[in-house]
PDB file of C-alpha atoms in Angstrom:
ATOM      1  CA  UNK A   1      28.133 -41.831  17.101  1.00  0.00           C
ATOM      2  CA  UNK A   2      24.410 -41.274  17.614  1.00  0.00           C
ATOM      3  CA  UNK A   3      23.570 -42.019  13.988  1.00  0.00           C
ATOM      4  CA  UNK A   4      25.776 -45.107  14.135  1.00  0.00           C
ATOM      5  CA  UNK A   5      23.885 -46.378  17.175  1.00  0.00           C
ATOM      6  CA  UNK A   6      20.450 -45.446  15.839  1.00  0.00           C
ATOM      7  CA  UNK A   7      21.101 -47.336  12.590  1.00  0.00           C
ATOM      8  CA  UNK A   8      21.598 -50.675  14.342  1.00  0.00           C
ATOM      9  CA  UNK A   9      18.732 -53.101  13.893  1.00  0.00           C
ATOM     10  CA  UNK A  10      19.253 -55.755  16.538  1.00  0.00           C
ATOM     11  CA  UNK A  11      19.398 -55.352  20.306  1.00  0.00           C
ATOM     12  CA  UNK A  12      22.570 -57.469  20.447  1.00  0.00           C
ATOM     13  CA  UNK A  13      24.352 -55.275  17.900  1.00  0.00           C
ATOM     14  CA  UNK A  14      23.219 -52.167  19.766  1.00  0.00           C
ATOM     15  CA  UNK A  15      24.485 -53.512  23.122  1.00  0.00           C
ATOM     16  CA  UNK A  16      27.871 -54.385  21.581  1.00  0.00           C
ATOM     17  CA  UNK A  17      28.191 -50.949  19.986  1.00  0.00           C
ATOM     18  CA  UNK A  18      27.232 -49.161  23.203  1.00  0.00           C
ATOM     19  CA  UNK A  19      29.954 -51.155  24.990  1.00  0.00           C
ATOM     20  CA  UNK A  20      32.359 -50.022  22.263  1.00  0.00           C
ATOM     21  CA  UNK A  21      31.621 -46.353  23.012  1.00  0.00           C
ATOM     22  CA  UNK A  22      31.503 -46.894  26.776  1.00  0.00           C
ATOM     23  CA  UNK A  23      34.936 -48.547  26.873  1.00  0.00           C
ATOM     24  CA  UNK A  24      37.571 -45.851  26.041  1.00  0.00           C
ATOM     25  CA  UNK A  25      39.320 -44.059  28.897  1.00  0.00           C
ATOM     26  CA  UNK A  26      38.334 -40.789  27.203  1.00  0.00           C
ATOM     27  CA  UNK A  27      35.385 -40.369  24.861  1.00  0.00           C
ATOM     28  CA  UNK A  28      35.197 -37.088  22.965  1.00  0.00           C
ATOM     29  CA  UNK A  29      31.762 -36.118  21.698  1.00  0.00           C
ATOM     30  CA  UNK A  30      32.138 -33.108  19.450  1.00  0.00           C
ATOM     31  CA  UNK A  31      29.534 -30.560  18.375  1.00  0.00           C
ATOM     32  CA  UNK A  32      26.494 -31.548  20.429  1.00  0.00           C
ATOM     33  CA  UNK A  33      23.867 -29.023  19.435  1.00  0.00           C
ATOM     34  CA  UNK A  34      24.907 -28.571  15.851  1.00  0.00           C
ATOM     35  CA  UNK A  35      21.944 -30.732  14.787  1.00  0.00           C
ATOM     36  CA  UNK A  36      18.634 -31.527  16.428  1.00  0.00           C
ATOM     37  CA  UNK A  37      18.106 -35.143  17.372  1.00  0.00           C
ATOM     38  CA  UNK A  38      15.189 -37.454  18.033  1.00  0.00           C
ATOM     39  CA  UNK A  39      14.169 -38.921  21.375  1.00  0.00           C
ATOM     40  CA  UNK A  40      15.920 -42.141  20.349  1.00  0.00           C
ATOM     41  CA  UNK A  41      19.190 -40.267  19.836  1.00  0.00           C
ATOM     42  CA  UNK A  42      18.787 -38.616  23.245  1.00  0.00           C
ATOM     43  CA  UNK A  43      18.141 -41.983  24.876  1.00  0.00           C
ATOM     44  CA  UNK A  44      21.219 -43.461  23.192  1.00  0.00           C
ATOM     45  CA  UNK A  45      23.430 -40.578  24.305  1.00  0.00           C
ATOM     46  CA  UNK A  46      22.040 -40.905  27.815  1.00  0.00           C
ATOM     47  CA  UNK A  47      22.861 -44.627  27.772  1.00  0.00           C
ATOM     48  CA  UNK A  48      26.474 -43.965  26.763  1.00  0.00           C
ATOM     49  CA  UNK A  49      26.907 -41.181  29.333  1.00  0.00           C
ATOM     50  CA  UNK A  50      25.193 -43.233  32.020  1.00  0.00           C
ATOM     51  CA  UNK A  51      27.468 -46.231  31.451  1.00  0.00           C
ATOM     52  CA  UNK A  52      30.547 -43.990  31.593  1.00  0.00           C
ATOM     53  CA  UNK A  53      29.275 -41.932  34.545  1.00  0.00           C
ATOM     54  CA  UNK A  54      31.794 -41.850  37.409  1.00  0.00           C
ATOM     55  CA  UNK A  55      33.842 -44.524  35.607  1.00  0.00           C
ATOM     56  CA  UNK A  56      35.523 -42.895  32.613  1.00  0.00           C
ATOM     57  CA  UNK A  57      36.125 -39.411  31.265  1.00  0.00           C
ATOM     58  CA  UNK A  58      33.894 -37.848  28.652  1.00  0.00           C
ATOM     59  CA  UNK A  59      34.628 -34.568  26.903  1.00  0.00           C
ATOM     60  CA  UNK A  60      31.706 -32.853  25.200  1.00  0.00           C
ATOM     61  CA  UNK A  61      31.926 -29.810  22.985  1.00  0.00           C
ATOM     62  CA  UNK A  62      28.843 -27.767  22.249  1.00  0.00           C
ATOM     63  CA  UNK A  63      27.947 -24.316  21.070  1.00  0.00           C
ATOM     64  CA  UNK A  64      24.666 -24.435  23.010  1.00  0.00           C
ATOM     65  CA  UNK A  65      24.192 -23.783  26.732  1.00  0.00           C
ATOM     66  CA  UNK A  66      22.677 -26.684  28.648  1.00  0.00           C
ATOM     67  CA  UNK A  67      19.480 -24.657  29.045  1.00  0.00           C
ATOM     68  CA  UNK A  68      18.997 -25.021  25.263  1.00  0.00           C
ATOM     69  CA  UNK A  69      19.537 -28.787  25.107  1.00  0.00           C
ATOM     70  CA  UNK A  70      15.760 -29.249  25.078  1.00  0.00           C
ATOM     71  CA  UNK A  71      15.959 -27.665  21.605  1.00  0.00           C
ATOM     72  CA  UNK A  72      18.693 -30.102  20.582  1.00  0.00           C
ATOM     73  CA  UNK A  73      16.716 -33.084  21.878  1.00  0.00           C
ATOM     74  CA  UNK A  74      13.095 -31.887  21.598  1.00  0.00           C
ATOM     75  CA  UNK A  75      10.576 -33.790  23.720  1.00  0.00           C
ATOM     76  CA  UNK A  76      13.235 -36.111  25.150  1.00  0.00           C
ATOM     77  CA  UNK A  77      12.445 -36.992  28.741  1.00  0.00           C
ATOM     78  CA  UNK A  78      16.053 -37.827  29.604  1.00  0.00           C
ATOM     79  CA  UNK A  79      17.623 -34.404  28.871  1.00  0.00           C
ATOM     80  CA  UNK A  80      17.661 -33.259  32.510  1.00  0.00           C
ATOM     81  CA  UNK A  81      19.204 -36.552  33.648  1.00  0.00           C
ATOM     82  CA  UNK A  82      21.703 -36.458  30.785  1.00  0.00           C
ATOM     83  CA  UNK A  83      22.881 -32.948  31.625  1.00  0.00           C
ATOM     84  CA  UNK A  84      22.918 -33.809  35.334  1.00  0.00           C
ATOM     85  CA  UNK A  85      25.347 -36.686  34.739  1.00  0.00           C
ATOM     86  CA  UNK A  86      27.491 -34.663  32.362  1.00  0.00           C
ATOM     87  CA  UNK A  87      27.995 -31.747  34.737  1.00  0.00           C
ATOM     88  CA  UNK A  88      28.473 -33.763  37.942  1.00  0.00           C
ATOM     89  CA  UNK A  89      32.230 -33.887  38.719  1.00  0.00           C
ATOM     90  CA  UNK A  90      32.848 -31.793  35.585  1.00  0.00           C
ATOM     91  CA  UNK A  91      35.029 -28.911  34.623  1.00  0.00           C
ATOM     92  CA  UNK A  92      32.992 -26.621  32.385  1.00  0.00           C
ATOM     93  CA  UNK A  93      35.057 -24.333  30.214  1.00  0.00           C
ATOM     94  CA  UNK A  94      33.209 -21.583  28.379  1.00  0.00           C
ATOM     95  CA  UNK A  95      35.211 -20.269  25.473  1.00  0.00           C
ATOM     96  CA  UNK A  96      34.155 -16.838  24.392  1.00  0.00           C
ATOM     97  CA  UNK A  97      35.448 -14.761  21.569  1.00  0.00           C
ATOM     98  CA  UNK A  98      35.518 -14.633  17.846  1.00  0.00           C
ATOM     99  CA  UNK A  99      35.821 -17.715  15.699  1.00  0.00           C
ATOM    100  CA  UNK A 100      39.378 -18.528  14.699  1.00  0.00           C
ATOM    101  CA  UNK A 101      37.996 -19.891  11.423  1.00  0.00           C
ATOM    102  CA  UNK A 102      36.473 -16.507  10.618  1.00  0.00           C
ATOM    103  CA  UNK A 103      39.742 -14.792  11.548  1.00  0.00           C
ATOM    104  CA  UNK A 104      41.677 -17.161   9.263  1.00  0.00           C
ATOM    105  CA  UNK A 105      39.240 -16.652   6.397  1.00  0.00           C
ATOM    106  CA  UNK A 106      39.551 -12.865   6.677  1.00  0.00           C
ATOM    107  CA  UNK A 107      43.354 -13.077   6.772  1.00  0.00           C
ATOM    108  CA  UNK A 108      43.415 -15.338   3.704  1.00  0.00           C
ATOM    109  CA  UNK A 109      41.043 -13.037   1.816  1.00  0.00           C
ATOM    110  CA  UNK A 110      43.223 -10.025   2.684  1.00  0.00           C
ATOM    111  CA  UNK A 111      46.309 -11.919   1.519  1.00  0.00           C
ATOM    112  CA  UNK A 112      44.641 -12.807  -1.802  1.00  0.00           C
ATOM    113  CA  UNK A 113      43.583  -9.182  -2.332  1.00  0.00           C
ATOM    114  CA  UNK A 114      47.104  -8.034  -1.557  1.00  0.00           C
ATOM    115  CA  UNK A 115      48.594 -10.480  -4.093  1.00  0.00           C
ATOM    116  CA  UNK A 116      46.046  -9.472  -6.729  1.00  0.00           C
ATOM    117  CA  UNK A 117      46.723  -5.777  -6.199  1.00  0.00           C
ATOM    118  CA  UNK A 118      50.493  -6.367  -6.252  1.00  0.00           C
ATOM    119  CA  UNK A 119      50.238  -8.314  -9.520  1.00  0.00           C
ATOM    120  CA  UNK A 120      48.025  -5.651 -11.140  1.00  0.00           C
ATOM    121  CA  UNK A 121      50.607  -2.904 -10.765  1.00  0.00           C
TER     122      UNK A 121
END
């Protein structure tokens, strides 16, 4: 979403695209914090969140605590305001535990080893 918005050249195209992302009843923004973003990306995310604020639901997934969002959006002045709007009226669910992907990978590797050992006998 952020790269899509940042790639737009004209102000009119950008306004239309922001309206597109501001419109859904639920907007899911997945994996905030996986990459670092520029100030422009932070400003664009703030604009989307601000337009949806207290109007529509936004679900954000992240593997970074809000205290580390300055690392995700280095030097962006809007990070505090962005987080403020995201957490106001929010339900924050912290999921702790081991990765299910890692668990699956280990199970699949064990299954392959078991098949290989069974075929070698």
